[in-house]
Tab-separated table of C-alpha atoms in Angstrom:
chain	number	residue	atom	x	y	z
A	16	MET	CA	10.630	-14.946	-26.077
A	17	SER	CA	6.953	-15.458	-25.323
A	18	THR	CA	4.360	-13.288	-27.028
A	19	ARG	CA	1.821	-13.939	-24.301
A	20	SER	CA	0.778	-11.243	-21.898
A	21	PRO	CA	1.938	-11.802	-18.335
A	22	LEU	CA	-0.281	-13.630	-15.901
A	23	PRO	CA	-3.206	-11.465	-14.817
A	24	ASP	CA	-3.055	-9.886	-11.389
A	25	ARG	CA	-6.560	-11.065	-10.665
A	26	PRO	CA	-8.305	-14.405	-10.902
A	27	PRO	CA	-10.821	-14.797	-13.739
A	28	SER	CA	-13.913	-12.703	-13.074
A	29	ASP	CA	-16.703	-14.862	-11.657
A	30	GLY	CA	-19.647	-12.469	-11.971
A	31	ASP	CA	-22.826	-14.534	-11.783
A	32	ASP	CA	-21.322	-17.479	-13.677
A	33	PRO	CA	-20.955	-20.478	-11.289
A	34	THR	CA	-18.326	-22.146	-13.490
A	35	ALA	CA	-16.266	-18.974	-13.651
A	36	ALA	CA	-16.599	-18.730	-9.853
A	37	VAL	CA	-15.098	-22.221	-9.471
A	38	VAL	CA	-12.267	-21.312	-11.854
A	39	ALA	CA	-11.653	-18.102	-9.911
A	40	ARG	CA	-11.468	-20.060	-6.656
A	41	ALA	CA	-9.092	-22.602	-8.237
A	42	PHE	CA	-6.951	-19.699	-9.452
A	43	ARG	CA	-6.671	-18.296	-5.936
A	44	ASP	CA	-6.096	-21.676	-4.267
A	45	GLU	CA	-4.064	-23.608	-6.820
A	46	ARG	CA	-2.158	-21.240	-9.119
A	47	ALA	CA	0.982	-20.830	-7.040
A	48	SER	CA	1.438	-24.509	-6.268
A	49	VAL	CA	0.697	-25.575	-9.861
A	50	LEU	CA	3.139	-22.968	-11.144
A	51	ALA	CA	5.777	-24.049	-8.642
A	52	THR	CA	5.465	-27.677	-9.691
A	53	LEU	CA	5.517	-26.868	-13.394
A	54	ILE	CA	8.555	-24.602	-13.177
A	55	ARG	CA	10.390	-27.439	-11.467
A	56	HIS	CA	9.467	-29.807	-14.265
A	57	VAL	CA	9.904	-27.412	-17.203
A	58	GLY	CA	12.953	-25.544	-15.956
A	59	ASP	CA	11.768	-22.419	-17.791
A	60	PHE	CA	9.888	-19.743	-15.896
A	61	GLN	CA	8.126	-18.130	-18.860
A	62	VAL	CA	7.020	-21.394	-20.484
A	63	ALA	CA	5.558	-22.525	-17.160
A	64	GLU	CA	3.756	-19.221	-16.561
A	65	ASP	CA	2.244	-19.252	-20.049
A	66	ALA	CA	1.182	-22.894	-19.754
A	67	VAL	CA	-0.557	-22.277	-16.424
A	68	GLN	CA	-2.327	-19.266	-17.890
A	69	ASP	CA	-3.447	-21.424	-20.840
A	70	ALA	CA	-4.780	-24.055	-18.451
A	71	PHE	CA	-6.950	-21.612	-16.512
A	72	ALA	CA	-8.274	-20.125	-19.747
A	73	ALA	CA	-9.094	-23.623	-21.017
A	74	ALA	CA	-10.803	-24.550	-17.754
A	75	ILE	CA	-13.626	-22.068	-18.249
A	76	THR	CA	-14.638	-23.590	-21.603
A	77	ALA	CA	-14.040	-27.221	-20.657
A	78	TRP	CA	-15.775	-27.070	-17.276
A	79	ARG	CA	-18.808	-25.348	-18.729
A	80	ARG	CA	-19.030	-28.087	-21.360
A	81	ASP	CA	-18.098	-31.146	-19.288
A	82	GLY	CA	-18.837	-30.054	-15.743
A	83	VAL	CA	-16.393	-29.189	-12.970
A	84	PRO	CA	-13.941	-32.057	-12.337
A	85	LYS	CA	-13.800	-33.714	-8.913
A	86	ASN	CA	-10.290	-32.357	-8.381
A	87	PRO	CA	-9.946	-28.968	-10.106
A	88	GLY	CA	-6.333	-28.579	-8.989
A	89	ALA	CA	-5.296	-31.892	-10.526
A	90	TRP	CA	-7.119	-30.991	-13.765
A	91	ILE	CA	-5.272	-27.661	-13.948
A	92	THR	CA	-1.938	-29.365	-13.238
A	93	VAL	CA	-2.350	-31.991	-15.963
A	94	THR	CA	-3.655	-29.450	-18.489
A	95	ALA	CA	-0.849	-27.014	-17.747
A	96	ARG	CA	1.739	-29.780	-18.161
A	97	ARG	CA	0.282	-30.746	-21.549
A	98	ARG	CA	0.169	-27.126	-22.652
A	99	ALA	CA	3.818	-26.842	-21.626
A	100	ILE	CA	4.616	-29.883	-23.771
A	101	ASP	CA	2.881	-28.207	-26.730
A	102	ARG	CA	4.797	-25.004	-26.149
A	103	LEU	CA	8.153	-26.727	-25.884
A	104	ARG	CA	7.511	-28.615	-29.099
A	105	ARG	CA	6.790	-25.328	-30.886
A	106	ASP	CA	9.434	-23.151	-29.236
A	107	ARG	CA	12.938	-23.973	-30.443
A	108	SER	CA	14.504	-21.104	-28.494
A	109	VAL	CA	14.275	-22.918	-25.156
A	110	SER	CA	17.594	-24.376	-24.122
A	111	ASP	CA	17.741	-28.133	-23.376
A	112	ARG	CA	14.283	-28.377	-24.943
A	113	ALA	CA	14.564	-32.087	-25.738
A	114	GLU	CA	15.533	-32.939	-22.176
A	115	ARG	CA	12.641	-30.950	-20.732
A	116	LEU	CA	10.202	-32.446	-23.201
A	117	ALA	CA	11.270	-35.955	-22.338
A	118	GLU	CA	10.838	-35.265	-18.634
A	119	LEU	CA	7.369	-33.752	-19.121
A	120	VAL	CA	6.211	-36.589	-21.368
A	121	ARG	CA	7.477	-39.108	-18.841
A	122	LEU	CA	5.587	-37.339	-16.052
A	123	ASP	CA	2.469	-37.096	-18.186
A	124	GLN	CA	2.471	-40.861	-18.559
A	125	GLN	CA	2.509	-41.331	-14.787
A	126	GLU	CA	-0.696	-41.073	-12.824
A	127	HIS	CA	1.113	-39.890	-9.715
A	128	PRO	CA	4.557	-38.562	-10.627
A	129	SER	CA	7.016	-38.638	-7.788
A	130	VAL	CA	8.928	-35.646	-6.504
A	131	SER	CA	12.621	-35.524	-7.308
A	132	GLU	CA	14.604	-35.426	-4.080
A	133	GLU	CA	17.517	-33.379	-5.397
A	134	SER	CA	17.311	-30.915	-2.525
A	135	ALA	CA	16.480	-30.875	1.144
A	136	VAL	CA	13.636	-28.498	0.257
A	137	VAL	CA	10.801	-30.931	-0.403
A	138	ASP	CA	7.909	-28.466	-0.419
A	139	ASP	CA	7.291	-27.331	-4.009
A	140	ARG	CA	6.356	-23.768	-3.171
A	141	LEU	CA	9.233	-23.234	-0.770
A	142	ARG	CA	11.588	-24.900	-3.252
A	143	LEU	CA	10.562	-22.423	-5.956
A	144	ILE	CA	10.841	-19.467	-3.599
A	145	PHE	CA	14.453	-20.455	-2.914
A	146	THR	CA	14.967	-20.941	-6.637
A	147	SER	CA	13.408	-17.590	-7.547
A	148	CYS	CA	15.403	-15.649	-4.944
A	149	HIS	CA	18.324	-15.756	-7.355
A	150	PRO	CA	21.440	-13.842	-6.243
A	151	ALA	CA	21.931	-12.461	-9.769
A	152	LEU	CA	19.085	-10.040	-8.989
A	153	ASP	CA	19.293	-7.390	-6.316
A	154	LEU	CA	17.380	-8.204	-3.140
A	155	GLN	CA	14.363	-6.010	-3.872
A	156	ALA	CA	14.007	-7.322	-7.437
A	157	ARG	CA	14.270	-10.960	-6.423
A	158	VAL	CA	11.748	-10.517	-3.608
A	159	ALA	CA	9.321	-8.571	-5.824
A	160	LEU	CA	9.521	-11.107	-8.644
A	161	THR	CA	9.015	-14.006	-6.258
A	162	LEU	CA	6.061	-12.332	-4.572
A	163	ARG	CA	4.466	-11.690	-7.951
A	164	THR	CA	4.897	-15.166	-9.355
A	165	LEU	CA	4.686	-17.398	-6.302
A	166	GLY	CA	3.465	-15.293	-3.405
A	167	GLY	CA	-0.038	-14.675	-4.694
A	168	LEU	CA	0.327	-10.869	-4.445
A	169	THR	CA	-0.644	-8.409	-7.140
A	170	THR	CA	1.767	-5.862	-8.560
A	171	GLY	CA	-0.111	-3.101	-6.717
A	172	GLU	CA	0.149	-4.919	-3.383
A	173	ILE	CA	3.878	-5.473	-3.881
A	174	GLY	CA	4.329	-1.820	-4.837
A	175	ARG	CA	2.654	-0.689	-1.617
A	176	ALA	CA	4.879	-3.044	0.390
A	177	PHE	CA	7.936	-1.356	-1.138
A	178	LEU	CA	6.398	2.148	-0.975
A	179	VAL	CA	6.442	2.631	-4.749
A	180	SER	CA	3.650	3.041	-7.282
A	181	GLU	CA	2.136	0.084	-9.126
A	182	PRO	CA	3.579	1.150	-12.528
A	183	THR	CA	7.047	1.529	-10.988
A	184	MET	CA	6.891	-1.913	-9.428
A	185	GLY	CA	5.547	-3.378	-12.670
A	186	LYS	CA	8.560	-2.027	-14.545
A	187	ARG	CA	10.943	-3.458	-11.928
A	188	ILE	CA	9.390	-6.903	-12.241
A	189	VAL	CA	9.562	-6.788	-16.033
A	190	ARG	CA	13.238	-5.724	-15.839
A	191	ALA	CA	13.975	-8.602	-13.466
A	192	LYS	CA	12.395	-11.096	-15.851
A	193	ARG	CA	14.277	-9.591	-18.788
A	194	LYS	CA	17.559	-9.849	-16.921
A	195	ILE	CA	16.899	-13.499	-16.207
A	196	ALA	CA	16.112	-14.178	-19.861
A	197	ASP	CA	18.967	-12.091	-21.302
A	198	ALA	CA	21.558	-13.580	-18.960
A	199	HIS	CA	20.207	-17.109	-19.501
A	200	ILE	CA	19.955	-17.543	-15.753
A	201	PRO	CA	18.712	-21.078	-15.188
A	202	TYR	CA	15.907	-21.655	-12.711
A	203	ARG	CA	17.484	-24.547	-10.946
A	204	VAL	CA	16.889	-25.592	-7.398
A	205	PRO	CA	19.891	-24.354	-5.400
A	206	SER	CA	22.074	-26.877	-3.664
A	207	ASP	CA	21.770	-27.223	0.088
A	208	ALA	CA	25.073	-25.348	0.466
A	209	ASP	CA	23.610	-22.346	-1.395
A	210	LEU	CA	20.471	-22.080	0.725
A	211	PRO	CA	21.914	-19.771	3.443
A	212	ASP	CA	22.904	-17.166	0.809
A	213	ARG	CA	19.314	-17.034	-0.409
A	214	LEU	CA	17.703	-17.095	3.003
A	215	LEU	CA	17.414	-13.320	3.430
A	216	GLY	CA	15.274	-13.001	0.301
A	217	VAL	CA	13.171	-16.026	1.248
A	218	LEU	CA	12.478	-14.602	4.707
A	219	ARG	CA	11.490	-11.266	3.171
A	220	VAL	CA	9.091	-13.029	0.795
A	221	ALA	CA	7.403	-14.942	3.634
A	222	TYR	CA	7.217	-11.785	5.760
A	223	LEU	CA	5.605	-9.708	3.006
A	224	ILE	CA	3.093	-12.457	2.227
A	225	PHE	CA	2.167	-12.455	5.913
A	226	ASN	CA	1.968	-8.659	6.049
A	227	GLU	CA	-0.432	-8.516	3.121
A	228	GLY	CA	-2.565	-11.163	4.810
A	229	TYR	CA	-2.438	-9.515	8.220
A	230	SER	CA	-3.416	-6.082	6.941
A	231	ALA	CA	-4.707	-6.237	3.373
A	232	SER	CA	-3.612	-3.189	1.421
A	233	GLU	CA	-6.820	-3.134	-0.623
A	234	GLY	CA	-10.240	-4.775	-0.852
A	235	ASP	CA	-13.201	-4.991	1.508
A	236	ARG	CA	-11.742	-7.107	4.303
A	237	LEU	CA	-8.933	-6.314	6.711
A	238	VAL	CA	-7.416	-9.781	7.074
A	239	ARG	CA	-6.656	-12.349	4.378
A	240	GLY	CA	-6.285	-15.390	6.573
A	241	GLU	CA	-5.181	-17.678	3.767
A	242	LEU	CA	-2.059	-15.556	3.210
A	243	CYS	CA	-1.260	-15.483	6.937
A	244	SER	CA	-1.613	-19.262	7.169
A	245	GLU	CA	0.534	-19.853	4.095
A	246	ALA	CA	3.300	-17.547	5.367
A	247	ILE	CA	3.297	-19.299	8.750
A	248	ARG	CA	3.405	-22.676	6.999
A	249	LEU	CA	6.464	-21.503	5.042
A	250	GLY	CA	8.032	-20.252	8.279
A	251	GLN	CA	7.450	-23.589	9.973
A	252	LEU	CA	8.968	-25.442	7.005
A	253	LEU	CA	11.987	-23.133	7.144
A	254	SER	CA	12.425	-23.774	10.862
A	255	GLN	CA	12.575	-27.515	10.145
A	256	LEU	CA	14.896	-27.051	7.173
A	257	MET	CA	17.303	-24.589	8.817
A	258	PRO	CA	16.903	-24.975	12.598
A	259	ASP	CA	20.167	-23.156	13.399
A	260	GLU	CA	19.187	-19.913	11.636
A	261	ALA	CA	18.106	-17.460	14.337
A	262	GLU	CA	16.192	-15.158	12.015
A	263	VAL	CA	14.071	-18.055	10.769
A	264	TRP	CA	12.848	-18.547	14.349
A	265	GLY	CA	12.522	-14.801	14.804
A	266	LEU	CA	10.253	-14.480	11.782
A	267	LEU	CA	8.196	-17.514	12.804
A	268	ALA	CA	7.745	-16.008	16.275
A	269	LEU	CA	6.734	-12.667	14.802
A	270	MET	CA	4.087	-14.199	12.558
A	271	LEU	CA	2.671	-16.508	15.237
A	272	LEU	CA	2.384	-13.716	17.803
A	273	HIS	CA	0.642	-11.380	15.381
A	274	ASP	CA	-1.630	-14.056	13.986
A	275	ALA	CA	-2.763	-15.092	17.485
A	276	ARG	CA	-4.923	-11.939	17.480
A	277	ARG	CA	-6.423	-12.546	14.043
A	278	ALA	CA	-9.960	-13.418	15.203
A	279	THR	CA	-10.296	-10.281	17.327
A	280	ARG	CA	-9.098	-7.679	14.828
A	281	VAL	CA	-12.565	-7.225	13.315
A	282	ASP	CA	-16.013	-7.530	14.905
A	283	ASP	CA	-18.955	-9.647	13.750
A	284	GLN	CA	-19.719	-7.059	11.084
A	285	GLY	CA	-16.154	-7.072	9.748
A	286	ARG	CA	-15.415	-3.668	11.279
A	287	TYR	CA	-11.949	-2.706	12.545
A	288	VAL	CA	-11.247	-3.297	16.241
A	289	THR	CA	-8.281	-1.425	17.706
A	290	LEU	CA	-5.664	-3.278	19.736
A	291	ASP	CA	-6.868	-1.549	22.910
A	292	GLU	CA	-10.443	-2.721	22.304
A	293	GLN	CA	-9.707	-6.319	21.363
A	294	ASP	CA	-11.010	-9.134	23.574
A	295	ARG	CA	-7.748	-10.495	24.945
A	296	SER	CA	-9.476	-13.598	26.278
A	297	ALA	CA	-10.209	-14.534	22.654
A	298	TRP	CA	-6.567	-14.424	21.576
A	299	ASP	CA	-5.122	-17.804	20.608
A	300	ARG	CA	-3.084	-18.646	23.722
A	301	GLN	CA	-1.532	-21.769	22.224
A	302	GLN	CA	-0.263	-19.750	19.277
A	303	ILE	CA	1.104	-17.098	21.636
A	304	ASP	CA	2.926	-19.814	23.606
A	305	ASP	CA	4.317	-21.253	20.351
A	306	GLY	CA	5.448	-17.790	19.281
A	307	LEU	CA	7.152	-17.076	22.594
A	308	GLN	CA	8.921	-20.445	22.441
A	309	ALA	CA	10.127	-19.672	18.903
A	310	LEU	CA	11.408	-16.301	20.089
A	311	ALA	CA	13.224	-17.924	23.014
A	312	HIS	CA	14.786	-20.444	20.616
A	313	ALA	CA	16.006	-17.577	18.421
A	314	ALA	CA	17.493	-15.790	21.435
A	315	ARG	CA	19.437	-18.900	22.460
A	316	LEU	CA	21.200	-18.855	19.074
A	317	ARG	CA	22.666	-15.440	20.038
A	318	ARG	CA	22.448	-13.824	16.593
A	319	PRO	CA	19.952	-10.965	16.984
A	320	GLY	CA	18.290	-9.570	13.888
A	321	GLU	CA	15.386	-7.500	12.603
A	322	TYR	CA	12.737	-10.213	12.840
A	323	GLN	CA	13.695	-11.126	16.401
A	324	LEU	CA	13.447	-7.462	17.411
A	325	GLN	CA	10.036	-7.133	15.792
A	326	ALA	CA	8.911	-10.339	17.491
A	327	ALA	CA	10.131	-9.000	20.838
A	328	ILE	CA	8.035	-5.856	20.295
A	329	THR	CA	4.983	-7.940	19.438
A	330	ALA	CA	5.576	-10.114	22.494
A	331	LEU	CA	5.367	-7.035	24.712
A	332	HIS	CA	1.987	-6.222	23.192
A	333	VAL	CA	0.510	-9.678	23.817
A	334	ARG	CA	1.986	-10.203	27.277
A	335	GLY	CA	0.159	-7.311	28.945
A	336	ALA	CA	-2.961	-8.223	30.906
A	337	ASP	CA	-4.660	-5.200	29.351
A	338	ALA	CA	-3.747	-2.351	27.022
A	339	GLY	CA	-2.820	-0.132	29.986
A	340	ALA	CA	-0.115	-2.582	31.036
A	341	THR	CA	1.786	-2.295	27.746
A	342	ASP	CA	5.456	-1.428	28.324
A	343	TRP	CA	5.721	1.396	25.780
A	344	GLU	CA	9.136	2.544	27.033
A	345	GLN	CA	10.659	-0.829	26.237
A	346	ILE	CA	8.839	-0.960	22.896
A	347	ALA	CA	10.256	2.457	21.980
A	348	GLU	CA	13.750	1.266	22.925
A	349	LEU	CA	13.355	-1.839	20.778
A	350	TYR	CA	12.286	0.289	17.812
A	351	GLY	CA	15.453	2.324	18.352
A	352	ALA	CA	17.485	-0.883	18.196
A	353	LEU	CA	15.561	-1.975	15.095
A	354	ALA	CA	16.351	1.346	13.415
A	355	GLU	CA	20.045	0.595	13.848
A	356	VAL	CA	19.762	-2.960	12.497
A	357	ARG	CA	17.450	-2.125	9.611
A	358	PRO	CA	17.044	1.622	9.148
A	359	SER	CA	13.962	2.614	7.176
A	360	PRO	CA	11.351	5.391	7.181
A	361	VAL	CA	8.673	2.898	8.259
A	362	VAL	CA	10.701	1.824	11.289
A	363	GLU	CA	11.187	5.487	12.210
A	364	LEU	CA	7.449	6.053	11.883
A	365	ASN	CA	6.670	3.144	14.198
A	366	ARG	CA	9.293	4.420	16.611
A	367	ALA	CA	7.633	7.847	16.637
A	368	ALA	CA	4.288	6.231	17.429
A	369	ALA	CA	5.795	4.195	20.267
A	370	VAL	CA	7.580	7.217	21.716
A	371	GLY	CA	4.269	9.066	21.483
A	372	PHE	CA	2.789	6.561	23.920
A	373	ALA	CA	5.881	6.231	26.091
A	374	ALA	CA	6.768	9.924	26.492
A	375	GLY	CA	3.691	11.745	25.243
A	376	PRO	CA	2.360	12.911	21.864
A	377	GLU	CA	4.674	15.938	21.601
A	378	ALA	CA	7.714	13.662	21.851
A	379	GLY	CA	6.227	11.446	19.155
A	380	LEU	CA	5.494	14.433	16.927
A	381	ALA	CA	9.081	15.629	17.268
A	382	LEU	CA	10.261	12.363	15.732
A	383	LEU	CA	7.498	12.207	13.149
A	384	ARG	CA	7.702	15.746	11.720
A	385	PRO	CA	10.945	15.123	9.740
A	386	LEU	CA	9.247	12.126	8.135
A	387	LEU	CA	6.445	14.286	6.722
A	388	GLY	CA	8.862	15.543	4.083
A	389	ASP	CA	10.093	12.076	3.136
A	390	SER	CA	8.873	11.373	-0.392
A	391	ALA	CA	8.936	7.636	0.282
A	392	LEU	CA	6.170	8.064	2.874
A	393	ALA	CA	4.120	10.743	1.103
A	394	ALA	CA	1.489	8.229	-0.055
A	395	TYR	CA	1.845	5.919	2.954
A	396	GLN	CA	-1.519	5.940	4.700
A	397	PRO	CA	-0.248	4.792	8.159
A	398	MET	CA	2.006	7.849	8.424
A	399	HIS	CA	-0.917	10.255	8.075
A	400	ALA	CA	-3.086	8.137	10.411
A	401	THR	CA	-0.307	8.174	13.018
A	402	HIS	CA	0.172	11.902	12.518
A	403	ALA	CA	-3.555	12.418	13.054
A	404	ASP	CA	-3.557	10.408	16.270
A	405	LEU	CA	-0.567	12.286	17.702
A	406	LEU	CA	-2.081	15.670	16.789
A	407	ARG	CA	-5.420	14.693	18.320
A	408	ARG	CA	-3.809	13.663	21.594
A	409	SER	CA	-1.645	16.777	21.643
A	410	GLY	CA	-4.755	19.003	21.486
A	411	ASP	CA	-4.738	20.020	17.808
A	412	PRO	CA	-8.105	18.805	16.443
A	413	ALA	CA	-7.943	20.911	13.285
A	414	GLY	CA	-4.524	19.521	12.363
A	415	ALA	CA	-5.675	16.013	13.272
A	416	ALA	CA	-8.720	16.354	11.011
A	417	ARG	CA	-6.544	17.383	8.065
A	418	ALA	CA	-4.236	14.420	8.668
A	419	TYR	CA	-7.199	12.032	8.911
A	420	GLU	CA	-8.516	13.383	5.610
A	421	LYS	CA	-5.157	12.625	3.965
A	422	ALA	CA	-5.113	9.122	5.438
A	423	ILE	CA	-8.684	8.449	4.263
A	424	ALA	CA	-7.879	9.658	0.751
A	425	LEU	CA	-4.902	7.291	0.596
A	426	SER	CA	-6.626	4.249	2.082
A	427	THR	CA	-7.367	1.470	-0.417
A	428	ASN	CA	-8.801	-0.954	2.143
A	429	ALA	CA	-12.496	-0.467	2.891
A	430	VAL	CA	-12.259	-1.611	6.537
A	431	GLU	CA	-9.361	0.709	7.343
A	432	ARG	CA	-11.013	3.585	5.528
A	433	ALA	CA	-14.257	3.103	7.499
A	434	GLU	CA	-12.307	3.129	10.779
A	435	LEU	CA	-10.486	6.336	9.816
A	436	GLU	CA	-13.775	7.948	8.845
A	437	ARG	CA	-15.240	6.925	12.231
A	438	ARG	CA	-12.304	8.520	14.048
A	439	LEU	CA	-12.706	11.713	12.021
A	440	ARG	CA	-16.431	11.865	12.813
A	441	THR	CA	-15.703	11.307	16.504
A	442	LEU	CA	-13.116	14.088	16.414
A	443	ARG	CA	-15.504	16.543	14.746
A	444	ASP	CA	-18.378	15.627	17.080
A	445	GLY	CA	-16.118	16.591	19.946
């Protein structure tokens, strides 16, 4: 068992140190792919994690002394592999240690090691996501662990995605790792025949990576485009790998249709722009067409699912010539169907919001009020923001102000918080 602390949630602090800034950027850009490659070579999750952490720590000293290498990612990869060799030589508890050592040494002697084609999944990151979504763990644990190690999300971000606190999610991830170690579950690439059984977890991982990119749960920017692009890339790879899986196309459609509006969701100052106020002429029409084609492909496979329903809702938003043309009645009906396929408090909240537009704020409030007592949503900022909007439109400014204050207190994203504060000021100014 390793005595190292787990990988940090954050990249190394850059401060005013230019070398540390380069290392921090390499951490954000390269860590997941380096880790994915090393796990494949080492076959041991913890050894690979520790070796990658060693490599980033070593980079700060070495790059200050020798200068930043031309290819920081390649430097990290080689250093991490050599640190893994050192660790395997010292650690006799690792099963099939000699075999792993021999493989690593062989790779270290090659300038450009080739990728083993033992699976149809040729992309390293996607391969490791399939590997990490191990059926021995329950779905939430396997998705959380994969997001933490390969998805580039912090424990806090994952906790918010699952509506639990950061300490609670941290404990779940530690338990998942312990179960893997105690049960000696090997991290082997699943065979092609096993891929469909792991697909649900893989889709959830890609979706949550996209969600965190589309609406960052913390920080000073609303959109993390690099996460959106990576999730879409994974979705496109999945559509090539498993073209007969309807939900793969449904998720790809959902992500493409949402991402088509990325450039219009904030203004030149980085401030929040509501859907109604976005410049529809600036939406990415090619991406919308691609998303609609993916949705049509999913429909032809005649196996409806949660991602297809969400994509259909998003399609109704982007098809309208203006915000006033949005078919809220159909959107509300689709949320009702989604609640049957995948019941959850968040789906019910979105349904209440849609009904609030389709049938009026009182109808929306009638659906939302039972959710106010749901402990799972108590710290969920969008519920209080939605509550505030429905109360405001129903003619209860005092109640709306209180709900906005709750939403502002819970908001951990600076852009969202500023928008909520603007709405509260507007409400109070009458």
